[in-house]
JSON list of C-alpha atoms in Angstrom, two decimals:
[
{"chain": "Z", "resi": 1092, "resn": "UNK", "atom": "CA", "xyz": [-12.59, -37.84, 8.62]},
{"chain": "Z", "resi": 1093, "resn": "UNK", "atom": "CA", "xyz": [-12.27, -34.24, 7.52]},
{"chain": "Z", "resi": 1094, "resn": "UNK", "atom": "CA", "xyz": [-10.78, -31.23, 9.21]},
{"chain": "Z", "resi": 1095, "resn": "UNK", "atom": "CA", "xyz": [-13.96, -29.79, 10.68]},
{"chain": "Z", "resi": 1096, "resn": "UNK", "atom": "CA", "xyz": [-13.93, -26.86, 13.07]},
{"chain": "Z", "resi": 1097, "resn": "UNK", "atom": "CA", "xyz": [-14.96, -27.98, 16.52]},
{"chain": "Z", "resi": 1098, "resn": "UNK", "atom": "CA", "xyz": [-15.41, -26.04, 19.73]},
{"chain": "Z", "resi": 1099, "resn": "UNK", "atom": "CA", "xyz": [-14.30, -27.13, 23.20]},
{"chain": "Z", "resi": 1100, "resn": "UNK", "atom": "CA", "xyz": [-17.34, -29.41, 23.51]},
{"chain": "Z", "resi": 1101, "resn": "UNK", "atom": "CA", "xyz": [-16.61, -31.11, 20.18]},
{"chain": "Z", "resi": 1102, "resn": "UNK", "atom": "CA", "xyz": [-19.58, -29.65, 18.25]},
{"chain": "Z", "resi": 1103, "resn": "UNK", "atom": "CA", "xyz": [-18.65, -29.35, 14.57]},
{"chain": "Z", "resi": 1104, "resn": "UNK", "atom": "CA", "xyz": [-18.88, -25.91, 12.95]},
{"chain": "Z", "resi": 1105, "resn": "UNK", "atom": "CA", "xyz": [-19.57, -24.12, 16.23]},
{"chain": "Z", "resi": 1106, "resn": "UNK", "atom": "CA", "xyz": [-18.22, -20.65, 16.98]},
{"chain": "Z", "resi": 1107, "resn": "UNK", "atom": "CA", "xyz": [-16.05, -20.49, 20.07]},
{"chain": "Z", "resi": 1108, "resn": "UNK", "atom": "CA", "xyz": [-15.99, -17.77, 22.72]},
{"chain": "Z", "resi": 1109, "resn": "UNK", "atom": "CA", "xyz": [-12.59, -16.64, 21.39]},
{"chain": "Z", "resi": 1110, "resn": "UNK", "atom": "CA", "xyz": [-14.12, -15.99, 17.98]},
{"chain": "Z", "resi": 1111, "resn": "UNK", "atom": "CA", "xyz": [-16.89, -13.88, 19.45]},
{"chain": "Z", "resi": 1112, "resn": "UNK", "atom": "CA", "xyz": [-14.75, -11.82, 21.83]},
{"chain": "Z", "resi": 1113, "resn": "UNK", "atom": "CA", "xyz": [-15.78, -10.51, 25.22]},
{"chain": "Z", "resi": 1114, "resn": "UNK", "atom": "CA", "xyz": [-18.22, -7.79, 26.18]},
{"chain": "Z", "resi": 1115, "resn": "UNK", "atom": "CA", "xyz": [-15.34, -5.37, 26.85]},
{"chain": "Z", "resi": 1116, "resn": "UNK", "atom": "CA", "xyz": [-13.76, -5.85, 23.42]},
{"chain": "Z", "resi": 1117, "resn": "UNK", "atom": "CA", "xyz": [-14.10, -3.11, 20.85]},
{"chain": "Z", "resi": 1118, "resn": "UNK", "atom": "CA", "xyz": [-13.85, -5.66, 18.04]},
{"chain": "Z", "resi": 1119, "resn": "UNK", "atom": "CA", "xyz": [-14.18, -9.39, 18.20]},
{"chain": "Z", "resi": 1120, "resn": "UNK", "atom": "CA", "xyz": [-11.13, -11.34, 16.98]},
{"chain": "Z", "resi": 1121, "resn": "UNK", "atom": "CA", "xyz": [-13.10, -12.32, 13.86]},
{"chain": "Z", "resi": 1122, "resn": "UNK", "atom": "CA", "xyz": [-13.81, -8.65, 13.09]},
{"chain": "Z", "resi": 1123, "resn": "UNK", "atom": "CA", "xyz": [-10.28, -7.51, 13.91]},
{"chain": "Z", "resi": 1124, "resn": "UNK", "atom": "CA", "xyz": [-8.83, -9.76, 11.19]},
{"chain": "Z", "resi": 1125, "resn": "UNK", "atom": "CA", "xyz": [-11.43, -8.99, 8.54]},
{"chain": "Z", "resi": 1126, "resn": "UNK", "atom": "CA", "xyz": [-9.53, -9.05, 5.20]},
{"chain": "Z", "resi": 1127, "resn": "UNK", "atom": "CA", "xyz": [-11.61, -6.19, 3.85]},
{"chain": "Z", "resi": 1128, "resn": "UNK", "atom": "CA", "xyz": [-10.54, -3.98, 6.75]},
{"chain": "Z", "resi": 1129, "resn": "UNK", "atom": "CA", "xyz": [-6.88, -5.04, 6.66]},
{"chain": "Z", "resi": 1130, "resn": "UNK", "atom": "CA", "xyz": [-6.44, -3.93, 3.04]},
{"chain": "Z", "resi": 1131, "resn": "UNK", "atom": "CA", "xyz": [-7.95, -0.48, 3.58]},
{"chain": "Z", "resi": 1132, "resn": "UNK", "atom": "CA", "xyz": [-4.60, 1.21, 4.32]},
{"chain": "Z", "resi": 1133, "resn": "UNK", "atom": "CA", "xyz": [-2.55, -0.28, 1.50]},
{"chain": "Z", "resi": 1134, "resn": "UNK", "atom": "CA", "xyz": [-2.10, 3.16, -0.10]},
{"chain": "Z", "resi": 1135, "resn": "UNK", "atom": "CA", "xyz": [-0.07, 4.25, 2.95]},
{"chain": "Z", "resi": 1136, "resn": "UNK", "atom": "CA", "xyz": [2.63, 1.59, 2.51]},
{"chain": "Z", "resi": 1137, "resn": "UNK", "atom": "CA", "xyz": [5.95, 3.23, 1.55]},
{"chain": "Z", "resi": 1138, "resn": "UNK", "atom": "CA", "xyz": [7.78, 2.05, -1.54]},
{"chain": "Z", "resi": 1139, "resn": "UNK", "atom": "CA", "xyz": [11.00, 0.14, -0.84]},
{"chain": "Z", "resi": 1140, "resn": "UNK", "atom": "CA", "xyz": [14.28, 1.73, -1.98]},
{"chain": "Z", "resi": 1141, "resn": "UNK", "atom": "CA", "xyz": [15.47, 0.87, -5.47]},
{"chain": "Z", "resi": 1142, "resn": "UNK", "atom": "CA", "xyz": [18.93, -0.23, -4.28]},
{"chain": "Z", "resi": 1143, "resn": "UNK", "atom": "CA", "xyz": [20.43, -1.95, -1.24]},
{"chain": "Z", "resi": 1144, "resn": "UNK", "atom": "CA", "xyz": [22.38, 1.11, -0.14]},
{"chain": "Z", "resi": 1145, "resn": "UNK", "atom": "CA", "xyz": [23.51, -0.17, 3.30]},
{"chain": "Z", "resi": 1146, "resn": "UNK", "atom": "CA", "xyz": [24.42, -3.62, 2.00]},
{"chain": "Z", "resi": 1147, "resn": "UNK", "atom": "CA", "xyz": [26.57, -2.19, -0.79]},
{"chain": "Z", "resi": 1148, "resn": "UNK", "atom": "CA", "xyz": [28.82, -0.17, 1.52]},
{"chain": "Z", "resi": 1149, "resn": "UNK", "atom": "CA", "xyz": [32.37, -1.14, 2.35]},
{"chain": "Z", "resi": 1150, "resn": "UNK", "atom": "CA", "xyz": [32.97, -3.51, 5.23]},
{"chain": "Z", "resi": 1151, "resn": "UNK", "atom": "CA", "xyz": [30.01, -5.83, 4.75]},
{"chain": "Z", "resi": 1152, "resn": "UNK", "atom": "CA", "xyz": [32.19, -8.88, 4.03]},
{"chain": "Z", "resi": 1153, "resn": "UNK", "atom": "CA", "xyz": [34.71, -10.45, 6.40]},
{"chain": "Z", "resi": 1154, "resn": "UNK", "atom": "CA", "xyz": [37.52, -9.86, 3.89]},
{"chain": "Z", "resi": 1155, "resn": "UNK", "atom": "CA", "xyz": [36.75, -6.14, 3.66]},
{"chain": "Z", "resi": 1156, "resn": "UNK", "atom": "CA", "xyz": [36.61, -5.87, 7.44]},
{"chain": "Z", "resi": 1157, "resn": "UNK", "atom": "CA", "xyz": [40.03, -7.56, 7.80]},
{"chain": "Z", "resi": 1158, "resn": "UNK", "atom": "CA", "xyz": [41.68, -5.45, 5.08]},
{"chain": "Z", "resi": 1159, "resn": "UNK", "atom": "CA", "xyz": [40.23, -2.16, 6.25]},
{"chain": "Z", "resi": 1160, "resn": "UNK", "atom": "CA", "xyz": [39.19, 0.80, 4.17]},
{"chain": "Z", "resi": 1161, "resn": "UNK", "atom": "CA", "xyz": [41.82, 3.06, 2.62]},
{"chain": "Z", "resi": 1162, "resn": "UNK", "atom": "CA", "xyz": [41.98, 6.73, 3.55]},
{"chain": "Z", "resi": 1163, "resn": "UNK", "atom": "CA", "xyz": [41.17, 7.70, -0.05]},
{"chain": "Z", "resi": 1164, "resn": "UNK", "atom": "CA", "xyz": [38.00, 5.58, 0.03]},
{"chain": "Z", "resi": 1165, "resn": "UNK", "atom": "CA", "xyz": [36.95, 7.02, 3.39]},
{"chain": "Z", "resi": 1166, "resn": "UNK", "atom": "CA", "xyz": [37.51, 10.59, 2.17]},
{"chain": "Z", "resi": 1167, "resn": "UNK", "atom": "CA", "xyz": [35.60, 9.89, -1.06]},
{"chain": "Z", "resi": 1168, "resn": "UNK", "atom": "CA", "xyz": [32.60, 8.73, 0.99]},
{"chain": "Z", "resi": 1169, "resn": "UNK", "atom": "CA", "xyz": [32.49, 12.00, 2.96]},
{"chain": "Z", "resi": 1170, "resn": "UNK", "atom": "CA", "xyz": [29.70, 14.40, 2.12]},
{"chain": "Z", "resi": 1171, "resn": "UNK", "atom": "CA", "xyz": [30.29, 18.14, 2.35]},
{"chain": "Z", "resi": 1172, "resn": "UNK", "atom": "CA", "xyz": [28.53, 20.16, 5.03]},
{"chain": "Z", "resi": 1173, "resn": "UNK", "atom": "CA", "xyz": [25.82, 22.29, 3.51]},
{"chain": "Z", "resi": 1174, "resn": "UNK", "atom": "CA", "xyz": [25.17, 25.47, 5.44]},
{"chain": "Z", "resi": 1175, "resn": "UNK", "atom": "CA", "xyz": [22.75, 28.26, 4.73]},
{"chain": "Z", "resi": 1176, "resn": "UNK", "atom": "CA", "xyz": [25.17, 31.06, 5.71]}
]
């Protein structure tokens, strides 16, 4: 016995109503998951950051959270305000 596709009536290889979609659907489920269409927007995917900036910050481990951050470390992490005046 193989793993044949069967519909609700048991007919092998038949296409079910779910595969075809309804008359009100813009796309049938088979068309909506077409691999050719899914890959069309791959140029719009943003590149991931080169480093784990949030995970490298102080306080991510339990030990760092217990010890607390020194005032010098907190002041060093500050960024100056940049104004256009």
